[in-house]
mmCIF file of C-alpha atoms in Angstrom:
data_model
loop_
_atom_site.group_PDB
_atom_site.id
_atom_site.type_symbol
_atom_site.label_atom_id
_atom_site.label_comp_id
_atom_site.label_asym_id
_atom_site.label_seq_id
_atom_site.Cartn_x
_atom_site.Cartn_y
_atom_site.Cartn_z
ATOM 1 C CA UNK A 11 72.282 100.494 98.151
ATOM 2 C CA UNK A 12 74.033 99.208 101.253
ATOM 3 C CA UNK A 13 71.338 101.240 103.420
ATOM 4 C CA UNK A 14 68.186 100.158 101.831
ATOM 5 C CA UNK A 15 69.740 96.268 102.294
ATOM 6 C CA UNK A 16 70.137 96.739 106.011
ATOM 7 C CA UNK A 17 66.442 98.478 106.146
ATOM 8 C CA UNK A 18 64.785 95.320 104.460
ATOM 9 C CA UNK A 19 67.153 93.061 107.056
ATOM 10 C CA UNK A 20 66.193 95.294 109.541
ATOM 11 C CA UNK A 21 62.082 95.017 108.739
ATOM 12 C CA UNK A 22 62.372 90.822 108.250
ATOM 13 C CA UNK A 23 64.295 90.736 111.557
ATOM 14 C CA UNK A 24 61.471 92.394 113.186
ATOM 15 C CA UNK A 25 58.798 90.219 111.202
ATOM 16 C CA UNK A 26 60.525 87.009 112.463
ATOM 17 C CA UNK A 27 60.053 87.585 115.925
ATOM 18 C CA UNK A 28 57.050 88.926 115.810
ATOM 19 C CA UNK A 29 56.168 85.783 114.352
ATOM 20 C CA UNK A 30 58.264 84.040 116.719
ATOM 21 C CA UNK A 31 56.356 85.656 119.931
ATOM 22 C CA UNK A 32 53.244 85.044 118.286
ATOM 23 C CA UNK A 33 53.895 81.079 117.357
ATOM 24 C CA UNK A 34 55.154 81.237 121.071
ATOM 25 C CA UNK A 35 51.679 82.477 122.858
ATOM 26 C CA UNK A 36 49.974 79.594 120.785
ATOM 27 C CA UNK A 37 51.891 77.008 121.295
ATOM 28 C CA UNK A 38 53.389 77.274 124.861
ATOM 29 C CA UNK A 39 52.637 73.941 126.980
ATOM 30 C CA UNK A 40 50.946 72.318 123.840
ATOM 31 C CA UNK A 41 53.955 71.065 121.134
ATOM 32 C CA UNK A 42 57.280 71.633 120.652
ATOM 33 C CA UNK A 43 57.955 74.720 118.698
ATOM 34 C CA UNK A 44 59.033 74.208 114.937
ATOM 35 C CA UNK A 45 58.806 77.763 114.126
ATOM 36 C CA UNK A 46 60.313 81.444 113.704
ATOM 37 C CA UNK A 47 64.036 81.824 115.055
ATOM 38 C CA UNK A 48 64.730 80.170 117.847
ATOM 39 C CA UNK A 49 67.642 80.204 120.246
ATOM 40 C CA UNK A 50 70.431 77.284 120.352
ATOM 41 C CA UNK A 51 68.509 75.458 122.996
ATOM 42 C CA UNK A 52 64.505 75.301 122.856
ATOM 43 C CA UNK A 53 62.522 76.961 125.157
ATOM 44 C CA UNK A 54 59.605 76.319 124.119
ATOM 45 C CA UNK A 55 56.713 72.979 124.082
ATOM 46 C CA UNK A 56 55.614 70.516 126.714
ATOM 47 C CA UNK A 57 59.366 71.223 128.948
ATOM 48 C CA UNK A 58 60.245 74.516 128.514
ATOM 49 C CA UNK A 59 59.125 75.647 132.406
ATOM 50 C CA UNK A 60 61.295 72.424 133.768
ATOM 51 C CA UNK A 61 64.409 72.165 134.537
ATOM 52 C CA UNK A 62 66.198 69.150 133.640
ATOM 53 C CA UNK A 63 66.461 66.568 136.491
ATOM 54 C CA UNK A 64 69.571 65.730 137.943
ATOM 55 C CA UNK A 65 68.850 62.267 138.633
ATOM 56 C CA UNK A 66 67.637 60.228 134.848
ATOM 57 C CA UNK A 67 65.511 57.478 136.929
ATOM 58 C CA UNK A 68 63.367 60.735 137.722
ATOM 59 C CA UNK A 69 61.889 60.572 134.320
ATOM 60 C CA UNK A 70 59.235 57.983 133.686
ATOM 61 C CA UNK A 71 58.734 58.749 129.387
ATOM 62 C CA UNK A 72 61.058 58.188 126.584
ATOM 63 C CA UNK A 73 59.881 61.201 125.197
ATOM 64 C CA UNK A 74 60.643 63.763 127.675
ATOM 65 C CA UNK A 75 64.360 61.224 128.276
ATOM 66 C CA UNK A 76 65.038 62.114 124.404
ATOM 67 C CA UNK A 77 63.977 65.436 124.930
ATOM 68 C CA UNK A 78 66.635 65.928 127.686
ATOM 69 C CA UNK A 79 69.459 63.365 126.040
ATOM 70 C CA UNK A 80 68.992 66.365 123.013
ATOM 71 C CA UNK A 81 69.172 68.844 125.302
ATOM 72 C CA UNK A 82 72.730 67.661 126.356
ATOM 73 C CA UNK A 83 73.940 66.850 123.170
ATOM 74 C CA UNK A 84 73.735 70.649 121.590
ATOM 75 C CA UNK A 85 75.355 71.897 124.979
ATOM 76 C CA UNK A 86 78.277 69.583 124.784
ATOM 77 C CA UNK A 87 78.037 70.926 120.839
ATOM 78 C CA UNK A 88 78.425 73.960 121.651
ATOM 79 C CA UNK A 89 81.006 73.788 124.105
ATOM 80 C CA UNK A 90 83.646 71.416 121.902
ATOM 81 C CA UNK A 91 83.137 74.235 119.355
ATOM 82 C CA UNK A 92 84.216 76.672 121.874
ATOM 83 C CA UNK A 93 86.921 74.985 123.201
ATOM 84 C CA UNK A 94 88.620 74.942 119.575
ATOM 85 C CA UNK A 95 89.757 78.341 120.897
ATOM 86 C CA UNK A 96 93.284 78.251 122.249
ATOM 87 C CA UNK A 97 92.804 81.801 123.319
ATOM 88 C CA UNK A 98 90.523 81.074 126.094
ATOM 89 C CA UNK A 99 93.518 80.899 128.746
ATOM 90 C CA UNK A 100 94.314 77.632 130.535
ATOM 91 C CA UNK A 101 92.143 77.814 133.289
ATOM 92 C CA UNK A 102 88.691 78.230 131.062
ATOM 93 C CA UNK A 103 90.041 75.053 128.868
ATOM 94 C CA UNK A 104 90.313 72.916 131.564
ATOM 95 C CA UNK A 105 86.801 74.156 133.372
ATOM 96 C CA UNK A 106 85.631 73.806 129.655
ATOM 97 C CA UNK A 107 86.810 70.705 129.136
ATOM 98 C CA UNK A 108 85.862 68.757 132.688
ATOM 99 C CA UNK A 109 82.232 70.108 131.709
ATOM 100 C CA UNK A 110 82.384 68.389 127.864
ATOM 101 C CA UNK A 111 83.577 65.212 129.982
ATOM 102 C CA UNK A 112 80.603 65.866 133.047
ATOM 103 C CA UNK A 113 78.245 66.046 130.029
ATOM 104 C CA UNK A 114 79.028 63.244 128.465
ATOM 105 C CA UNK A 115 78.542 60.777 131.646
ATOM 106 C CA UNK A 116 75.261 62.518 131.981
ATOM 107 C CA UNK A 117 74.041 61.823 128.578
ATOM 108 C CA UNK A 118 74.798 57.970 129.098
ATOM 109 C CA UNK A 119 73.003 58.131 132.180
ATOM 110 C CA UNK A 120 69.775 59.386 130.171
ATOM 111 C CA UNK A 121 70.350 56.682 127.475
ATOM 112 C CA UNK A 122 70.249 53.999 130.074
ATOM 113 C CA UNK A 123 67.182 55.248 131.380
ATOM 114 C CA UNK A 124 65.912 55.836 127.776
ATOM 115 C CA UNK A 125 66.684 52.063 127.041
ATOM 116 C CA UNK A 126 65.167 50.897 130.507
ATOM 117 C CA UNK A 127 61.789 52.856 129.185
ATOM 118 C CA UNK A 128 61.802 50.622 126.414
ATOM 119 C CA UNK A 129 63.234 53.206 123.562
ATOM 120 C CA UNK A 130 66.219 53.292 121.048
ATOM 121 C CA UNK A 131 69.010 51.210 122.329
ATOM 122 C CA UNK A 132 71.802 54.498 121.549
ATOM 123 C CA UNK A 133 74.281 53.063 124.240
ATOM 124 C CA UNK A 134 75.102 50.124 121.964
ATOM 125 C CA UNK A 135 73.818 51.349 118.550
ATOM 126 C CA UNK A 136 73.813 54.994 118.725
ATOM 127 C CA UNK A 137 76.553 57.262 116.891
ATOM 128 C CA UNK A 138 79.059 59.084 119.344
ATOM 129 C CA UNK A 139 79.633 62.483 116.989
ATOM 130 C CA UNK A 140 80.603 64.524 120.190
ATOM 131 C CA UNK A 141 82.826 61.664 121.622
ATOM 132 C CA UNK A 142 84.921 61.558 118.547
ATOM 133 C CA UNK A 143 86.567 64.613 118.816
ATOM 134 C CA UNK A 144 87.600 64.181 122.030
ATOM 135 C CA UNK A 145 91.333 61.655 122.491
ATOM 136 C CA UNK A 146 91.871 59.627 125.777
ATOM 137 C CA UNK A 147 94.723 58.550 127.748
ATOM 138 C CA UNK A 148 95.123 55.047 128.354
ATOM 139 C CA UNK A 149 96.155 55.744 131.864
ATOM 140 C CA UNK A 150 93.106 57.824 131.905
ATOM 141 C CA UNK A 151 90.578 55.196 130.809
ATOM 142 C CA UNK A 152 86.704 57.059 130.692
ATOM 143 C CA UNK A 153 88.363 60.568 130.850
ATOM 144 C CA UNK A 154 89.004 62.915 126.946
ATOM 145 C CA UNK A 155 90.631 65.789 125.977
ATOM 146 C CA UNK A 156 89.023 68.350 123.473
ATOM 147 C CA UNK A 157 90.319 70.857 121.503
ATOM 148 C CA UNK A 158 92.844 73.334 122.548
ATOM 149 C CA UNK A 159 92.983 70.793 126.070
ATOM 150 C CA UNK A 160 95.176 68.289 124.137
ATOM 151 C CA UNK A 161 97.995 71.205 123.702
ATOM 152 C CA UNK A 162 97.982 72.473 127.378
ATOM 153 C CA UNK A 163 100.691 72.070 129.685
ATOM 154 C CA UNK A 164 101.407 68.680 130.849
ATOM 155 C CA UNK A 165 98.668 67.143 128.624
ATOM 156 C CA UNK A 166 100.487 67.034 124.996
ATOM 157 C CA UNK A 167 103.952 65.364 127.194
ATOM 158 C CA UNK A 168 101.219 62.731 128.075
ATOM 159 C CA UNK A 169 100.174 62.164 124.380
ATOM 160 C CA UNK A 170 103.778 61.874 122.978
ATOM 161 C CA UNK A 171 104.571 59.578 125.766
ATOM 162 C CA UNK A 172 102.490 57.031 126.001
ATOM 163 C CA UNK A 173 102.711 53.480 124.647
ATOM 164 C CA UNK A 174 100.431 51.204 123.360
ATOM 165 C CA UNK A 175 100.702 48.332 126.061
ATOM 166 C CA UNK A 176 101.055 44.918 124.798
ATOM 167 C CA UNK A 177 98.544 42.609 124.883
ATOM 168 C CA UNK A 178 99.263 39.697 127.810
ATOM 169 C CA UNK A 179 100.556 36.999 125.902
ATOM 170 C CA UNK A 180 98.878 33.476 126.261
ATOM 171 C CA UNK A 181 100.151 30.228 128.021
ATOM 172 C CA UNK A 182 100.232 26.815 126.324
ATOM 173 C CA UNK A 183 97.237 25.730 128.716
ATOM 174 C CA UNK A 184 95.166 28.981 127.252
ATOM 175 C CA UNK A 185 95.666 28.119 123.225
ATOM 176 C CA UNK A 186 94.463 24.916 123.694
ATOM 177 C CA UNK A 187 91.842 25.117 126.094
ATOM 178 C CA UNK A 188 89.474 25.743 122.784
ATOM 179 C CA UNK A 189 91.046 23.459 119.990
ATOM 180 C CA UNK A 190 88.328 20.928 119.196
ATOM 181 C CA UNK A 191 89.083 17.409 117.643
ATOM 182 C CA UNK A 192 88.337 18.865 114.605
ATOM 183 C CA UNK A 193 91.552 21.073 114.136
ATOM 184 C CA UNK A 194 93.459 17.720 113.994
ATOM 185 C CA UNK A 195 91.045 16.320 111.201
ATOM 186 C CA UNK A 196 89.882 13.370 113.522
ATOM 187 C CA UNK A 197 86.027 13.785 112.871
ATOM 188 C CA UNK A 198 86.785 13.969 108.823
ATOM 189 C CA UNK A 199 85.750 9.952 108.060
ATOM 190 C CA UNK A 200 82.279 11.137 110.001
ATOM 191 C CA UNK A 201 81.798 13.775 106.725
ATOM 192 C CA UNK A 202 80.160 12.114 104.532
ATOM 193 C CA UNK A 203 80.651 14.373 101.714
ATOM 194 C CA UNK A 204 84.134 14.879 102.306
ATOM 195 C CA UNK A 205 84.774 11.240 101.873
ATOM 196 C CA UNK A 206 82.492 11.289 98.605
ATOM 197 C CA UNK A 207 85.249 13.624 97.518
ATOM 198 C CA UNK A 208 88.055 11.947 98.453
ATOM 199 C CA UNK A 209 87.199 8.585 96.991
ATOM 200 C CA UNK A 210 86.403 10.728 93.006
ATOM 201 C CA UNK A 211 90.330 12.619 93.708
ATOM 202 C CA UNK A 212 91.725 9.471 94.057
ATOM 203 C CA UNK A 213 89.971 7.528 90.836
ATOM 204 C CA UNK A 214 90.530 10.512 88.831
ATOM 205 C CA UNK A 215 94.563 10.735 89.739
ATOM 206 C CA UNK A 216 94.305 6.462 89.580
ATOM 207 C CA UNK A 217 92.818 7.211 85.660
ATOM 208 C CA UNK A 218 95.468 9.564 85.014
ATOM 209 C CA UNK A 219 98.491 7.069 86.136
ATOM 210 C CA UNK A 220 97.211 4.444 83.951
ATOM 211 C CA UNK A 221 96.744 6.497 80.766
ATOM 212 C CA UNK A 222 100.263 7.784 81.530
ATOM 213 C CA UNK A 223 101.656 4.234 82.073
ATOM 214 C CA UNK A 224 99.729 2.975 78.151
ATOM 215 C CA UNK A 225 101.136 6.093 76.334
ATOM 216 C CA UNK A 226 104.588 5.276 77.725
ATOM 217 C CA UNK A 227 104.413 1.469 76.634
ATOM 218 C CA UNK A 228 102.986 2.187 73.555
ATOM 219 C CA UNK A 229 106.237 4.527 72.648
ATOM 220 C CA UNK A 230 108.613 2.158 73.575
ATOM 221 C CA UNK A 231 110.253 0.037 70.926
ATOM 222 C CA UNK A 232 109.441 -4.131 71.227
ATOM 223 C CA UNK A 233 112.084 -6.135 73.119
ATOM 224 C CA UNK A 234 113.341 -8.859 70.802
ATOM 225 C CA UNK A 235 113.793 -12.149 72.150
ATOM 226 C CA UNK A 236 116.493 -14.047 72.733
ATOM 227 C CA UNK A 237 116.338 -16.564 70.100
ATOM 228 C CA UNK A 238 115.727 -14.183 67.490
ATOM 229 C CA UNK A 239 118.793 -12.559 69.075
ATOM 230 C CA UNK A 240 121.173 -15.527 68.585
ATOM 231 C CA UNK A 241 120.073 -15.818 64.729
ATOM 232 C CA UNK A 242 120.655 -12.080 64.202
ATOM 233 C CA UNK A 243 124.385 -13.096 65.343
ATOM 234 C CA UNK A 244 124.890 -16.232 63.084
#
């Protein structure tokens, strides 16, 4: 059973890249290719004979800058998935790692340009997947560690011993540089509505004292006079 499962693989393997080498004579120079198997990066469409250029400003299309800003992104992909491995050896990790960070400064170099061209603004509102896997120093401002790189020697002493600094603490002249006359109430007879509001509180809490003041009067016993005082004596 097991055989005739790795024949049928075997036969669909060879139909896919058959169809893959096929696709690949037809569409070569004209489109990107969108077809068969292909490898991790593509090689194939409008920039598969370039290389990508060292220097963004080079590029004079946003589609060929988004092209290469992709390109970048499934390398550094592929490399923070790599350097998960602890069992690389020190020396790879760190090569590994100064490549994710190389990488990264490239891609916002392309994203610039991208911008410049008049494309997708992805410095300000693009999403940073790759960058959040990756913990910085704040001695080390601009600079990550991925992975495994976070546990090697002299890196993880760095993480457990560093502090949040404080934030500088204002002077007297600095809070109220921006306090406007309004935090003191001085501009609230210039609200009209405000006033409006002010004036119904206070007839409403004057109505209230006086129907207080008649239920209390109208509890209280009558004072007798004086003279019917005296005759109450005799």
């Amino acid at each position: 059973m097991a055989r005739n499962e790795e024949k049928a693989m075997s036969s669909l393997n060879r139909w896919t890249a058959q169809k893959r080498d096929l696709e690949k004579a037809n569409n070569l120079g004209k489109s990107t290719y969108v077809g068969g198997a292909l490898p991790a990066s593509a090689t194939y469409g409008p920039y598969a004979a370039k290389k990508r250029p060292k220097i963004a400003s080079e590029v004079d299309t946003v589609r060929e800058g988004e092209h290469w800003r992709s390109d970048i992104i499934q390398g550094v992909a592929q490399k923070i998935k790599e350097i998960q491995n602890a069992a690389l050896g020190e020396h790879r990790i760190r090569d590994l790692n100064d490549e994710i960070n190389k990488d990264l400064r490239e891609k916002k170099y392309w994203e610039e340009q991208i911008k410049t061209l008049g494309g997708p603004d992805y410095v300000t509102n693009g999403l940073k997947e790759s960058e959040t896997y990756g913990a910085e120093l704040a001695s080390h401002s601009g600079y990550k560690y991925f992975g495994a790189a976070k546990d090697l020697p002299g890196v993880r002493e760095l993480f457990e011993n560093t502090e949040v600094p404080e934030a500088p603490r204002k002077t007297r002249k600095q809070l109220f540089k921006n306090i406007q006359p309004d935090y003191y109430g001085w501009r609230d007879e210039e609200d009209g509505l405000l006033i409006l509001a002010e004036q119904q509180a206070e007839h409403e809490a004057v109505k209230r004292e006086v129907a207080r003041w008649q239920a209390e009067q109208a509890n209280r016993p009558a004072k007798r006079s004086k003279k019917d005082a005296e005759e109450a004596k005799s």
